[in-house]
Amino acid sequence: MNTLIIELRKEKRTGVIPLLLLAGILGAAYAFVLFFVRKDTLLNLPLAPMDVLLTQVYGMIMILNMFGIVVAACMVYNMEFKGTAIKKMYMLPISVPKMYLCKFLILTVLLFIAIVLQNMALLKIGISDLPKGTFKMDTLLKFTAYSFITSMPALSFMVLVSSRFENMWMPLGIGVAGFLSGMALANSSVRLLLLHPFVVMLKPAVAMSAQPDNGIVTISMAETLLFSGMGLWMAKHLRYE
Amino acid sequence: MDYIITTEQLTKKYKNFISVNKVSMHIRKGSIYGFLGPNGAGKSTTMKMLLGLTSPTGGSFMVDGGHFPNDRISILKKVGSFIESPSFYTNLTGRENLDIIRRILGLPVNAVDDALELAGLTEFGNRLAKKYSLGMKQRLGLAGALLGRPPILILDEPTNGLDPSGIYEIRNLIKSLPSLYDCTVLISSHMLSEIELMADDIGILNHGRLLFEGSLDELRQSAVQEGFAADNKPGGKDTGLEDMFLSMIDKDNKAIKAPQSDKVSQRDKVSQSDKVSLYRKQRARL
Ligand SMILES: Nc1ncnc2c1ncn2[C@@H]1O[C@H](COP(=O)(O)OP(=O)(O)O)[C@@H](O)[C@H]1O
Ligand SMILES: [Mg+2]
């Protein structure tokens, strides 16, 4: 708990917290604007109204979240490396893996808040804009959980990468490469590509149905555990020299 | 003798390079121990090992009865440190930086003001650390080490980058610490003239080996014995020690450069025995 408070205090002026909140707000605003401008076109698509609501907007929202995750993950470790603050942390009676865990948790909670904000907008649109009787609350909740769970591999991967490179351009470059290659590969049906955390995150956006894919949920959870486990192990065993 | 830090044949080997070579140091409780050596001698590496920043490849050490990694937390609670360059969060003010350290150490709020005051930084506490001048960053690093007045201080070239009056001020501060509160200071420098003014005991390191360990008086006596008598030199400055130091380093460097065709360990023998004899002499007198 103490470590978490310390980590939150370190975030001051870094912009990590506003950045992810902004991704949430922009995503929500995008949904409103899209439905305001293109409501009729969207609802005339040959898809169930709930599928339209969730999958047609998610592409853009997901890209905002992905961008937020990449940049925020780079920032939470960049502040440690910039003034070599992390060297001091290693010389203080604090657990460095615990610090890693707290950074991870802070980003996770922020991403969760962003996704909640975005889905609250979808809730509002669903209630007021979808044809009467077609809005289903449980589908929305399930999709919210699904988009959060499928975003976690990318988040845990990015925290891992940014904790390993002193130069922020490295994790940023890896994040951009992950984003671009993810975009290129997202439509492939090769299951092996699901090892790519960005591909996993893109899956709900390229699907035509808002129904969660249980296989992808399982893979997402496994990858999240794997990447965060690796990050914690490295924080414990690889020293900063 | 009551030692608070001891190392036993402490060694750090990088791929094909020995940075610290079988160093056995003895730091008396309540003393200021000057750790002297030219650039690249291995001072920082030794201190990093004492703080668990890097692990030894050979030998062992003890800090106030504890060992790494088992006693890491309890050791680090007792040690204030400053290694190589100041470490800080650039997005925080000096005061906020110290507050992070204070929270980690679980100290009362007023510890921050105390540390700022000791390091002479009170005036600039609310300025962002990234806007600090080099000297102010150095002082912030020092304040971070002094926070909570820890019983052991490990300071690696803490006056680097300070102007002459800053050096003077920090030197006086460090010198006054053991009388201000009960503490032991391990301080490194590449300048004997600086160490001489503060230290009770001295360890001289060159190319990773400890060439001399003993009290300042011991070093002075050795200087006289070896013909570096100084007190009669013009200006009255104690340059004999500096000469002694330089010649000791020079001798060691020559021994390394000398052909090593038949006996690789020739140099080892020479400097090792030199050291042992000095060391014995000193122990006998203590
Ligand atoms: N991580 C490292 N890898 C390889 N060599 C290193 C590393 N750190 C230090 N060294 C080498 O060890 C030697 C001692 O360095 P250092 O302890 O910093 O010396 P000092 O502090 O006395 O100036 C130097 O030659 C340096 O290049
Ligand atoms: Mg050094």
XYZ file of C-alpha atoms and ligand atoms in Angstrom:
555
model
C 0.000 0.000 0.000
C 2.791 2.360 0.946
C 4.586 1.526 -2.301
C 1.418 2.320 -4.239
C 1.098 5.745 -2.607
C 4.755 6.436 -3.325
C 4.306 5.442 -6.958
C 1.289 7.718 -7.292
C 3.284 10.614 -5.863
C 6.041 9.988 -8.375
C 3.547 10.376 -11.233
C 3.127 14.066 -10.466
C 3.637 16.218 -13.589
C 4.425 13.197 -15.772
C 1.050 13.285 -17.474
C 0.497 9.522 -17.143
C -2.832 9.884 -15.348
C -4.299 12.647 -17.563
C -3.110 10.795 -20.671
C -5.130 7.642 -20.072
C -8.120 9.591 -18.802
C -7.920 11.653 -21.963
C -7.952 8.473 -24.063
C -11.159 7.530 -22.253
C -12.767 10.928 -22.786
C -11.734 11.147 -26.438
C -13.056 7.643 -27.042
C -16.384 8.584 -25.479
C -16.541 11.806 -27.484
C -15.742 9.902 -30.663
C -18.653 7.529 -30.060
C -21.066 10.442 -29.556
C -19.857 12.262 -32.643
C -19.945 9.131 -34.781
C -23.517 8.379 -33.826
C -24.561 11.967 -34.206
C -23.188 12.163 -37.741
C -23.643 8.656 -39.106
C -26.405 7.123 -37.034
C -28.631 6.162 -39.959
C -25.855 4.709 -42.128
C -24.602 2.663 -39.199
C -27.977 1.305 -38.228
C -28.675 0.288 -41.816
C -25.680 -2.020 -41.851
C -26.624 -5.707 -42.090
C -25.729 -6.249 -38.433
C -27.686 -6.537 -35.221
C -28.038 -3.093 -33.570
C -25.912 -4.139 -30.560
C -23.146 -5.387 -32.870
C -23.204 -2.063 -34.682
C -23.004 -0.155 -31.432
C -20.081 -2.147 -30.094
C -17.939 -3.236 -33.039
C -18.282 -0.233 -35.362
C -17.053 2.263 -32.781
C -14.501 0.055 -31.094
C -11.866 0.305 -33.844
C -11.145 3.926 -33.104
C -11.566 3.587 -29.343
C -9.131 0.690 -29.311
C -6.525 2.674 -31.238
C -6.845 5.501 -28.724
C -6.407 3.053 -25.868
C -3.467 1.375 -27.551
C -1.791 4.707 -28.082
C -2.480 5.592 -24.453
C -1.069 2.311 -23.219
C 2.133 2.579 -25.268
C 2.864 6.159 -24.294
C 1.846 5.806 -20.634
C 3.933 2.650 -20.214
C 6.934 4.449 -21.695
C 6.400 7.363 -19.341
C 6.100 5.397 -16.087
C 9.591 4.001 -16.550
C 11.117 6.934 -18.364
C 10.778 8.998 -15.195
C 12.810 6.352 -13.352
C 15.603 6.342 -15.913
C 15.730 10.034 -16.768
C 17.522 11.287 -13.661
C 18.694 7.712 -12.869
C 16.162 7.820 -10.043
C 15.878 4.050 -10.218
C 19.482 3.734 -9.041
C 18.439 5.442 -5.817
C 15.465 3.086 -5.524
C 17.792 0.100 -5.661
C 19.782 1.627 -2.793
C 16.733 2.182 -0.616
C 14.869 -0.316 1.531
C 12.080 -0.824 -0.998
C 11.227 -3.836 -3.096
C 11.882 -3.087 -6.756
C 9.517 -5.837 -7.985
C 6.801 -4.332 -5.806
C 7.441 -1.004 -7.483
C 6.995 -2.711 -10.835
C 3.748 -4.252 -9.673
C 2.428 -0.887 -8.498
C 3.236 0.789 -11.799
C 1.455 -2.049 -13.556
C -1.571 -1.723 -11.272
C -1.789 2.037 -11.715
C -1.834 1.679 -15.495
C -4.350 -1.156 -15.281
C -6.744 0.883 -13.157
C -6.349 3.907 -15.430
C -7.040 1.824 -18.511
C -10.057 0.362 -16.766
C -11.376 3.844 -15.995
C -10.838 4.872 -19.627
C -12.745 1.836 -20.862
C -15.549 2.487 -18.391
C -15.834 6.087 -19.600
C -16.004 4.921 -23.203
C -18.619 2.311 -22.457
C -20.706 4.753 -20.471
C -20.940 6.749 -23.679
C -22.017 3.590 -25.518
C -24.606 2.983 -22.817
C -26.040 6.452 -23.320
C -26.070 6.033 -27.108
C -27.523 2.558 -26.832
C -30.404 3.745 -24.695
C -31.258 6.825 -26.715
C -30.256 5.964 -30.302
C -30.789 2.243 -30.901
C -34.228 1.083 -32.107
C -36.572 0.490 -29.159
C -36.004 -2.798 -27.399
C -32.741 -3.697 -29.147
C -30.338 -2.412 -26.468
C -29.030 -5.209 -24.278
C -27.220 -4.269 -21.069
C -25.584 -7.649 -20.546
C -24.067 -7.588 -24.043
C -22.590 -4.174 -23.319
C -21.145 -5.304 -19.972
C -19.704 -8.448 -21.511
C -18.105 -6.473 -24.309
C -16.683 -3.963 -21.830
C -15.018 -6.770 -19.906
C -13.884 -8.361 -23.173
C -12.235 -5.192 -24.472
C -10.514 -4.662 -21.110
C -9.212 -8.232 -20.909
C -7.964 -8.225 -24.512
C -6.127 -4.927 -23.887
C -4.187 -6.279 -20.920
C -1.580 -8.318 -22.873
C -0.481 -5.165 -24.714
C -0.353 -3.252 -21.426
C 1.670 -5.866 -19.571
C 3.959 -6.285 -22.574
C 4.596 -2.544 -22.807
C 5.361 -2.199 -19.075
C 7.812 -5.076 -19.385
C 9.535 -3.531 -22.384
C 9.718 -0.031 -20.958
C 11.173 -1.327 -17.676
C 14.076 -2.824 -19.625
C 15.221 0.129 -21.736
C 16.779 3.268 -20.342
C 16.219 5.118 -23.591
C 12.513 5.842 -23.985
C 12.725 5.688 -27.783
C 13.284 1.947 -27.626
C 9.983 0.979 -25.956
C 8.209 3.675 -27.959
C 9.624 2.222 -31.167
C 8.660 -1.283 -30.090
C 5.165 -0.032 -29.283
C 4.784 1.605 -32.690
C 6.142 -1.492 -34.420
C 3.724 -3.601 -32.383
C 0.854 -1.357 -33.404
C 1.707 -1.393 -37.112
C 2.421 -5.110 -37.313
C -0.695 -5.761 -35.233
C -2.782 -3.772 -37.718
C -1.305 -5.734 -40.607
C -1.862 -9.119 -38.983
C -5.120 -8.626 -37.113
C -7.296 -10.092 -39.868
C -5.247 -13.242 -40.263
C -6.832 -16.394 -38.916
C -3.482 -17.991 -38.037
C -3.881 -18.797 -34.338
C -0.147 -18.550 -33.658
C -0.345 -14.821 -34.323
C -2.317 -14.502 -31.108
C 1.042 -14.621 -29.337
C 1.402 -11.045 -30.555
C -0.182 -8.941 -27.780
C -1.236 -6.177 -30.169
C -3.007 -8.661 -32.433
C -4.984 -9.883 -29.429
C -5.960 -6.344 -28.584
C -7.121 -5.720 -32.170
C -9.245 -8.874 -32.386
C -12.483 -7.455 -30.917
C -12.155 -4.496 -33.291
C -11.977 -6.607 -36.448
C -14.727 -9.001 -35.350
C -18.217 -8.462 -36.714
C -19.946 -9.695 -33.612
C -19.881 -8.278 -30.103
C -19.857 -11.785 -28.625
C -16.585 -12.436 -26.746
C -14.413 -15.216 -28.135
C -13.577 -17.469 -25.213
C -10.359 -18.686 -26.795
C -9.089 -15.130 -27.068
C -10.115 -14.392 -23.487
C -8.065 -17.344 -22.275
C -5.063 -16.375 -24.386
C -5.296 -12.774 -23.153
C -5.236 -13.826 -19.540
C -2.347 -16.208 -20.099
C -0.296 -13.545 -21.875
C -1.049 -10.948 -19.226
C 0.176 -13.321 -16.551
C 3.207 -14.308 -18.591
C 4.367 -10.767 -19.385
C 3.794 -9.422 -15.902
C 5.468 -12.494 -14.410
C 8.483 -11.917 -16.652
C 8.583 -8.246 -15.711
C 8.507 -9.031 -12.005
C 11.167 -11.688 -12.348
C 13.456 -9.312 -14.237
C 12.869 -6.526 -11.722
C 13.989 -8.918 -9.026
C 16.910 -10.599 -10.732
C 18.408 -8.175 -13.232
C 20.192 -5.353 -11.489
C 20.485 -1.793 -12.626
C 24.196 -1.079 -13.129
C 38.528 -3.101 17.037
C 34.900 -2.366 16.287
C 34.410 -2.486 12.540
C 31.089 -1.591 10.995
C 31.966 -2.529 7.404
C 34.469 -5.189 6.463
C 35.213 -6.758 3.122
C 37.067 -10.005 2.666
C 38.897 -10.577 -0.620
C 36.059 -8.718 -2.324
C 36.280 -9.148 -6.100
C 34.295 -7.937 -9.083
C 35.155 -9.326 -12.453
C 33.534 -8.101 -15.637
C 33.783 -10.301 -18.717
C 37.529 -10.086 -19.169
C 38.389 -7.338 -16.770
C 38.873 -7.299 -13.026
C 37.456 -4.098 -11.629
C 37.909 -4.894 -7.937
C 40.596 -7.373 -7.003
C 40.612 -9.148 -3.635
C 39.984 -6.055 -1.574
C 39.901 -6.482 2.203
C 38.766 -3.273 3.856
C 38.118 -2.497 7.493
C 36.006 0.503 8.378
C 35.923 1.480 12.033
C 32.633 2.434 13.592
C 32.386 6.194 14.024
C 35.279 6.980 11.700
C 35.558 8.776 8.395
C 37.169 6.376 5.955
C 38.680 7.982 2.877
C 38.658 5.720 -0.136
C 41.277 7.039 -2.449
C 42.270 6.088 -5.961
C 42.685 7.432 -9.477
C 39.807 7.333 -11.936
C 38.890 3.789 -12.859
C 40.516 2.293 -9.758
C 37.318 0.523 -8.769
C 36.049 2.782 -5.979
C 32.534 3.104 -7.327
C 32.350 -0.599 -8.111
C 33.343 -1.459 -4.545
C 30.757 0.897 -3.120
C 28.094 -0.448 -5.452
C 28.754 -3.917 -4.116
C 28.397 -2.643 -0.543
C 24.961 -1.333 -1.480
C 23.826 -4.363 -3.414
C 23.727 -2.430 -6.678
C 25.940 -5.065 -8.197
C 26.942 -8.441 -6.835
C 30.521 -9.510 -6.142
C 32.039 -12.280 -8.221
C 34.280 -13.284 -5.336
C 34.896 -12.699 -1.654
C 32.401 -11.390 0.846
C 31.529 -8.360 2.897
C 29.540 -7.399 5.914
C 27.691 -4.185 6.674
C 26.848 -3.783 10.344
C 26.648 -7.534 10.753
C 24.393 -8.076 7.731
C 24.909 -9.686 4.352
C 23.340 -9.300 0.920
C 20.885 -10.350 -0.306
C 19.252 -11.722 2.865
C 19.619 -8.561 4.948
C 19.157 -6.146 2.042
C 16.255 -4.214 3.540
C 17.736 -3.935 7.035
C 21.136 -2.866 5.675
C 19.690 -0.269 3.321
C 17.642 1.219 6.153
C 20.881 2.071 7.933
C 22.865 3.346 4.977
C 22.554 6.722 3.306
C 24.227 6.638 -0.060
C 25.305 8.670 -2.998
C 26.934 6.799 -5.878
C 28.670 8.397 -8.856
C 26.019 10.914 -9.822
C 22.929 12.259 -8.119
C 19.721 10.307 -8.734
C 16.385 12.078 -8.694
C 13.010 12.392 -10.376
C 13.273 15.223 -12.876
C 9.521 15.860 -12.721
C 9.572 16.519 -8.983
C 10.933 19.374 -6.901
C 13.885 18.859 -4.590
C 11.559 18.672 -1.641
C 9.205 16.211 -3.360
C 12.162 14.049 -4.277
C 13.279 13.917 -0.671
C 9.726 13.233 0.406
C 9.666 10.088 -1.764
C 12.806 8.855 0.004
C 11.364 9.864 3.373
C 8.255 7.786 2.750
C 10.309 4.794 1.734
C 12.359 5.094 4.916
C 9.235 5.684 7.007
C 10.587 8.872 8.569
C 8.692 11.816 10.078
C 7.848 14.755 7.804
C 10.416 17.106 9.330
C 13.284 14.838 8.173
C 13.030 16.507 4.760
C 13.667 19.990 6.145
C 16.546 18.674 8.198
C 18.184 17.122 5.129
C 17.624 20.232 3.000
C 19.156 22.318 5.749
C 22.187 20.034 6.154
C 22.871 20.065 2.428
C 22.323 23.820 2.158
C 19.400 23.492 -0.202
C 16.546 24.950 1.861
C 16.225 27.945 -0.417
C 15.730 25.813 -3.519
C 13.582 23.048 -2.064
C 10.546 23.987 -4.129
C 12.310 24.228 -7.457
C 11.998 21.376 -9.970
C 15.024 19.111 -9.764
C 15.544 19.272 -13.528
C 15.996 23.028 -13.198
C 18.777 22.576 -10.639
C 22.346 23.514 -11.431
C 24.951 20.751 -11.314
C 26.004 21.770 -7.814
C 22.421 21.842 -6.593
C 21.791 18.363 -8.001
C 24.883 17.213 -6.167
C 23.543 18.713 -2.956
C 20.170 17.089 -3.561
C 21.921 13.738 -3.869
C 23.739 14.452 -0.639
C 20.518 15.503 1.086
C 19.008 12.197 -0.040
C 21.894 10.373 1.592
C 21.660 12.385 4.809
C 17.893 12.047 5.104
C 17.011 10.628 8.498
C 20.657 10.903 9.595
C 21.571 7.278 8.911
C 24.306 5.605 11.004
C 26.303 4.743 7.881
C 27.023 7.026 4.931
C 28.517 5.816 1.674
C 29.451 8.812 -0.450
C 31.090 8.415 -3.826
C 32.970 11.562 -4.859
C 30.262 13.785 -3.382
C 32.018 17.061 -4.169
C 32.229 16.431 -7.921
C 30.926 19.386 -9.850
C 30.810 21.759 -6.916
C 32.533 25.121 -6.989
C 35.420 25.716 -4.545
C 33.219 27.258 -1.885
C 30.746 24.405 -2.309
C 33.550 21.880 -1.914
C 34.711 23.658 1.211
C 31.215 23.726 2.649
C 30.419 20.077 1.915
C 33.790 18.977 3.191
C 33.162 20.772 6.462
C 29.731 19.234 6.671
C 31.055 15.715 6.163
C 33.864 16.337 8.601
C 31.379 17.469 11.224
C 28.985 14.568 10.776
C 30.430 12.088 13.283
C 30.288 14.760 15.990
C 26.848 15.951 14.877
C 25.387 12.487 15.334
C 26.799 9.026 15.725
C 27.751 7.880 12.250
C 30.390 6.272 10.093
C 31.335 7.732 6.733
C 32.897 5.978 3.765
C 33.862 8.629 1.259
C 35.728 8.211 -2.005
C 37.818 10.678 -3.906
C 40.584 10.799 -6.453
C 42.279 13.617 -4.604
C 44.374 12.937 -1.574
C 44.392 16.621 -0.732
C 40.656 16.413 -0.224
C 40.565 13.157 1.722
C 43.446 14.286 3.877
C 41.347 17.076 5.302
C 38.512 14.835 6.390
C 39.476 11.233 6.865
C 40.623 9.356 9.939
C 41.538 6.253 7.962
C 42.517 5.824 4.363
C 42.359 3.021 1.848
C 44.268 3.494 -1.386
C 42.998 1.647 -4.413
C 44.679 1.273 -7.783
C 43.596 -1.008 -10.597
C 41.183 -2.727 -8.289
C 43.732 -3.529 -5.571
C 44.052 -2.050 -2.139
C 47.628 -0.752 -1.951
C 47.397 0.708 1.503
C 45.039 0.703 4.397
C 45.665 2.552 7.608
C 45.267 5.777 9.506
C 46.291 9.091 8.074
C 49.130 9.215 10.595
C 50.260 5.829 9.369
C 50.386 7.109 5.834
C 52.328 10.158 6.972
C 54.852 8.019 8.786
C 55.277 5.769 5.793
C 55.789 8.848 3.680
C 58.556 10.013 5.955
C 60.150 6.585 6.065
C 60.120 6.279 2.332
C 61.722 9.679 1.917
C 58.788 11.784 0.954
C 59.399 14.074 3.873
C 57.184 16.997 3.342
C 57.047 19.302 6.260
C 60.209 21.113 5.215
C 58.959 21.884 1.734
C 58.463 25.518 0.794
C 54.989 26.771 1.469
C 54.684 24.433 4.417
C 52.013 22.422 2.684
C 51.852 18.751 3.350
C 52.697 17.764 -0.202
C 54.690 14.762 0.931
C 51.563 12.695 1.198
C 50.489 13.592 -2.290
C 53.964 12.617 -3.544
C 53.763 9.390 -1.638
C 50.338 8.664 -3.065
C 51.406 9.433 -6.609
C 54.561 7.393 -6.358
C 52.661 4.482 -4.871
C 50.276 4.553 -7.805
C 53.117 5.050 -10.240
C 55.057 2.121 -8.856
C 52.012 -0.087 -9.090
C 51.274 1.033 -12.643
C 54.864 0.296 -13.683
C 54.649 -3.129 -12.132
C 51.619 -3.825 -14.270
C 53.226 -2.611 -17.462
C 56.441 -4.565 -16.787
C 56.903 -7.698 -18.888
C 54.955 -10.527 -17.363
C 56.475 -13.303 -19.445
C 57.696 -15.671 -16.770
C 55.764 -14.807 -13.670
C 52.327 -13.363 -14.063
C 51.989 -13.163 -10.332
C 55.179 -11.166 -9.809
C 53.248 -7.954 -9.390
C 50.748 -9.616 -7.173
C 53.504 -10.706 -4.861
C 55.169 -7.336 -4.719
C 52.187 -5.165 -4.099
C 50.488 -7.711 -1.941
C 53.481 -7.950 0.370
C 53.879 -4.176 0.427
C 50.341 -3.878 1.478
C 50.543 -6.612 4.043
C 53.537 -5.096 5.735
C 51.932 -1.687 5.918
C 48.790 -3.238 7.113
C 50.501 -5.263 9.802
C 52.401 -2.260 11.041
C 49.218 -0.393 11.341
C 47.327 -3.172 13.095
C 50.159 -3.523 15.600
C 49.799 0.100 16.596
C 46.067 0.234 16.867
N 29.385 -2.488 -15.896
C 30.697 -2.511 -16.191
N 31.154 -3.320 -17.153
C 32.462 -3.368 -17.455
N 33.408 -2.634 -16.836
C 33.022 -1.811 -15.861
C 31.638 -1.691 -15.482
N 31.557 -0.803 -14.462
C 32.816 -0.376 -14.245
N 33.696 -0.974 -15.069
C 35.144 -0.767 -15.104
O 35.662 -0.996 -13.827
C 36.725 -0.099 -13.575
C 36.484 0.587 -12.254
O 35.435 1.493 -12.390
P 34.935 2.388 -11.201
O 34.626 1.501 -10.047
O 33.840 3.229 -11.715
O 36.203 3.259 -10.873
P 36.336 4.559 -9.980
O 35.028 4.788 -9.311
O 37.417 4.251 -9.015
O 36.713 5.670 -10.883
C 36.795 0.866 -14.747
O 37.860 0.469 -15.577
C 35.496 0.666 -15.436
O 35.627 0.864 -16.824
Mg 33.790 6.410 -9.573
